[in-house]
Short mmCIF file of C-alpha atoms and ligand atoms in Angstrom, two decimals:
data_model
loop_
_atom_site.label_atom_id
_atom_site.label_comp_id
_atom_site.label_asym_id
_atom_site.label_seq_id
_atom_site.Cartn_x
_atom_site.Cartn_y
_atom_site.Cartn_z
CA MET A 1 130.88 105.64 58.93
CA GLY A 2 131.56 104.43 62.15
CA TRP A 3 131.22 101.70 64.29
CA LEU A 4 128.24 101.18 67.20
CA ASN A 5 128.31 98.17 70.02
CA LEU A 6 124.50 97.79 70.91
CA ALA A 7 122.68 95.74 73.54
CA HIS A 8 119.47 95.37 71.50
CA PHE A 9 117.43 97.10 69.05
CA ILE A 10 113.71 97.33 68.49
CA ASP A 11 112.47 98.26 64.58
CA CYS A 12 108.89 99.91 65.50
CA SER A 13 108.06 100.62 69.48
CA GLU A 14 105.05 102.81 71.11
CA ALA A 15 106.83 102.17 74.87
CA GLU A 16 109.47 104.43 74.50
CA GLY A 17 108.85 107.71 73.53
CA PRO A 18 106.02 109.77 71.57
CA GLY A 19 104.21 107.76 68.57
CA LYS A 20 106.24 104.64 67.11
CA ARG A 21 110.23 104.45 67.79
CA PHE A 22 112.97 102.64 66.21
CA VAL A 23 114.85 102.00 69.85
CA ILE A 24 118.28 101.83 70.15
CA TRP A 25 120.07 100.01 73.51
CA VAL A 26 123.30 100.14 73.50
CA GLN A 27 125.62 98.40 75.77
CA GLY A 28 127.73 99.81 78.29
CA CYS A 29 127.42 102.07 81.26
CA LEU A 30 129.50 104.02 83.99
CA MET A 31 127.37 105.05 86.76
CA ASN A 32 126.39 101.96 88.51
CA CYS A 33 122.97 102.92 89.50
CA PRO A 34 121.75 101.24 92.26
CA LYS A 35 118.42 99.20 91.04
CA CYS A 36 119.20 100.22 87.31
CA CYS A 37 116.51 97.94 85.30
CA ASN A 38 119.14 97.06 82.92
CA GLN A 39 122.18 95.74 84.73
CA ASP A 40 123.17 93.44 81.89
CA MET A 41 123.93 96.78 79.39
CA LEU A 42 125.95 98.18 82.15
CA PRO A 43 129.03 96.18 81.41
CA ILE A 44 132.00 97.67 78.96
CA LYS A 45 132.58 94.53 76.67
CA PRO A 46 131.39 94.19 72.95
CA ALA A 47 127.90 92.85 72.63
CA ASN A 48 126.53 93.11 69.09
CA ILE A 49 129.11 95.49 66.99
CA MET A 50 127.54 97.62 64.25
CA SER A 51 128.21 99.28 61.71
CA THR A 52 126.27 103.03 61.67
CA ASP A 53 125.24 101.95 58.06
CA GLU A 54 123.84 99.14 59.04
CA VAL A 55 121.79 100.60 61.96
CA ILE A 56 120.66 103.29 59.50
CA ALA A 57 119.64 100.70 56.60
CA LEU A 58 117.50 99.33 59.42
CA ILE A 59 115.54 102.68 60.88
CA ASN A 60 115.41 103.48 56.74
CA GLN A 61 113.32 100.41 56.36
CA ALA A 62 111.56 100.94 59.45
CA TYR A 63 110.42 103.89 58.44
CA LYS A 64 109.23 102.99 55.17
CA GLN A 65 106.93 99.54 56.82
CA HIS A 66 105.92 100.64 60.28
CA HIS A 67 106.25 104.76 59.01
CA ILE A 68 107.88 105.35 62.58
CA GLU A 69 107.95 109.65 63.71
CA GLY A 70 111.96 108.89 65.37
CA ILE A 71 114.04 106.99 67.03
CA THR A 72 115.24 106.90 70.85
CA LEU A 73 118.27 106.29 72.32
CA LEU A 74 119.08 104.47 75.87
CA GLY A 75 120.85 101.81 77.19
CA GLY A 76 123.53 101.46 78.68
CA GLU A 77 124.54 105.19 78.28
CA PRO A 78 124.25 106.80 74.50
CA PHE A 79 127.21 109.31 75.32
CA LEU A 80 129.51 106.66 75.44
CA GLN A 81 128.98 106.26 71.99
CA ALA A 82 127.87 109.50 71.41
CA LYS A 83 130.48 109.68 68.32
CA GLY A 84 129.27 106.91 66.34
CA LEU A 85 125.08 108.09 67.25
CA VAL A 86 126.26 111.46 66.14
CA ILE A 87 126.03 109.48 62.38
CA VAL A 88 122.70 107.71 63.23
CA ALA A 89 121.04 111.06 64.46
CA LYS A 90 121.97 113.18 61.40
CA ALA A 91 120.57 110.75 59.06
CA CYS A 92 117.43 110.75 61.10
CA LYS A 93 116.84 114.48 60.92
CA ASP A 94 117.75 113.89 57.05
CA LEU A 95 114.92 111.77 56.87
CA GLY A 96 112.53 114.01 58.82
CA LEU A 97 112.51 112.33 62.06
CA SER A 98 112.58 113.08 65.21
CA VAL A 99 115.47 112.20 68.28
CA MET A 100 114.56 111.15 71.74
CA CYS A 101 117.47 110.48 74.65
CA PHE A 102 117.97 109.34 77.99
CA THR A 103 121.07 109.82 79.91
CA GLY A 104 122.51 109.26 83.00
CA TYR A 105 124.83 112.50 83.11
CA THR A 106 122.89 115.94 83.51
CA TYR A 107 122.92 118.13 80.51
CA GLU A 108 124.84 121.09 82.08
CA SER A 109 127.93 118.30 82.71
CA LEU A 110 126.92 117.29 78.95
CA LEU A 111 127.38 120.95 77.54
CA SER A 112 130.68 121.78 79.43
CA THR A 113 132.36 118.19 79.39
CA LYS A 114 135.54 118.12 77.49
CA THR A 115 136.19 114.43 78.03
CA ILE A 116 133.07 112.61 76.82
CA ASP A 117 133.59 112.89 72.77
CA GLY A 118 130.75 114.19 70.60
CA ALA A 119 128.73 114.76 73.51
CA GLN A 120 127.71 118.35 72.28
CA GLU A 121 127.24 117.28 68.60
CA LEU A 122 124.81 114.78 69.31
CA LEU A 123 123.17 116.59 71.04
CA ALA A 124 122.37 119.41 68.61
CA TYR A 125 120.77 116.26 66.83
CA ILE A 126 118.33 115.57 69.73
CA ASP A 127 115.18 116.63 69.96
CA VAL A 128 114.66 115.68 73.87
CA LEU A 129 116.60 114.98 76.31
CA VAL A 130 115.71 113.06 79.16
CA ASP A 131 118.59 113.42 81.56
CA GLY A 132 119.79 112.06 85.29
CA PRO A 133 120.41 108.94 87.21
CA PHE A 134 118.17 106.68 87.97
CA LYS A 135 117.83 107.63 91.98
CA GLU A 136 115.50 104.15 93.77
CA ASN A 137 114.59 106.58 96.52
CA LEU A 138 112.73 108.74 93.99
CA PRO A 139 110.24 106.47 91.89
CA GLU A 140 108.57 108.28 89.59
CA ASP A 141 104.95 107.70 88.87
CA LYS A 142 103.44 110.49 87.42
CA ARG A 143 105.32 110.87 83.27
CA ASN A 144 105.38 108.60 80.76
CA TRP A 145 108.98 106.51 80.30
CA VAL A 146 111.31 107.94 83.57
CA GLY A 147 112.13 106.06 85.87
CA SER A 148 112.58 108.69 89.13
CA THR A 149 111.45 111.86 89.65
CA ASN A 150 115.09 113.35 89.68
CA GLN A 151 115.10 112.87 85.66
CA ARG A 152 114.10 115.65 83.49
CA PHE A 153 112.98 116.21 80.15
CA ILE A 154 114.59 118.93 78.28
CA TYR A 155 112.93 120.02 75.01
CA LEU A 156 115.69 120.83 72.54
CA SER A 157 113.74 121.99 70.31
CA ASN A 158 110.08 122.61 69.13
CA CYS A 159 109.30 119.10 68.06
CA TYR A 160 107.90 118.30 70.72
CA ASN A 161 106.91 120.06 74.99
CA SER A 162 106.26 119.22 78.10
CA SER A 163 102.80 117.22 76.91
CA ILE A 164 103.94 113.85 76.26
CA GLU A 165 104.94 113.27 79.44
CA HIS A 166 101.78 112.65 80.65
CA GLN A 167 100.12 111.63 77.27
CA PRO A 168 98.55 108.45 77.06
CA THR A 169 101.17 105.59 75.83
CA MET A 170 101.88 101.76 76.01
CA THR A 171 103.48 101.40 79.26
CA GLN A 172 105.28 98.09 78.37
CA GLU A 173 105.35 95.94 75.04
CA TRP A 174 106.00 91.80 74.81
CA ARG A 175 107.37 90.32 71.73
CA ILE A 176 107.71 86.61 71.82
CA ASP A 177 109.27 84.89 68.99
CA LEU A 178 109.66 81.62 67.22
CA ASN A 179 111.46 80.09 69.30
CA GLY A 180 109.54 81.05 72.68
CA SER A 181 111.59 83.68 73.48
CA ILE A 182 110.21 86.94 75.25
CA LYS A 183 111.46 90.09 75.06
CA ILE A 184 109.07 92.78 77.69
CA ASN A 185 109.92 96.63 76.77
CA GLY A 186 108.64 99.51 78.10
CA THR A 187 109.00 102.11 81.42
CA PRO A 188 111.39 101.80 82.34
CA TYR A 189 112.81 98.23 81.24
CA LEU A 190 114.54 96.03 78.59
CA MET A 191 113.96 92.18 80.21
CA HIS A 192 114.36 88.81 78.42
CA PHE A 193 112.92 85.79 78.74
CA THR A 194 112.66 82.86 77.43
CA SER A 195 110.07 79.49 77.61
CA GLU A 196 112.00 78.53 80.57
CA ASN A 197 111.96 81.21 82.76
CA THR A 198 108.34 82.98 81.51
CA PRO A 199 107.00 85.19 84.33
S1 LIG B 201 122.29 105.67 84.00
FE1 LIG B 201 120.81 104.51 82.80
S2 LIG B 201 121.88 102.48 82.83
FE2 LIG B 201 123.38 103.74 83.44
S3 LIG B 201 123.13 102.19 85.50
FE3 LIG B 201 122.13 104.69 85.54
S4 LIG B 201 119.68 104.04 85.57
FE4 LIG B 201 121.35 101.67 84.57
#
């Protein structure tokens, strides 16, 4: 068993990759891309510490309840928690689920890194990697899910192909809980509102 430090998760989303997906936003990123839309997920600090067993149990439940086709990893920087995510990704593969991952690192740097523990191991479980930092001067308005045109979809298995980049998809989801708190996720952000600061 391993441990993960998560900013947030959603058990079933249709706005963070192809089909219905369990989505994991990890806490912490070292990139500091100007205008990153998930600023509260950048600090390296404890957020929601969960065991990999707990996360896998939630994914299992989402699989039974919502018939999800995969999981999406984003954040924050998933590769800073690669060792824990390897355990989760392996369990997903055992269930027949696909794994999509957004990273601020380039694929080439992850293939060659000797300093990010578990990076190559995690790559081995990923079906589609979206790589590269967000660049505010290169806004993307054609492809699904990405924020800037430098970011690449890299297909590491036969599970998906480039048709997903332009398929009709949900671009935003709004969730309102019983306390009136609103969470919006989708291209390319996750935001939290309360009833006091609803846009
Ligand atoms: S890599 Fe992603 S999460 Fe990290 S600062 Fe850049 S846009 Fe934000």
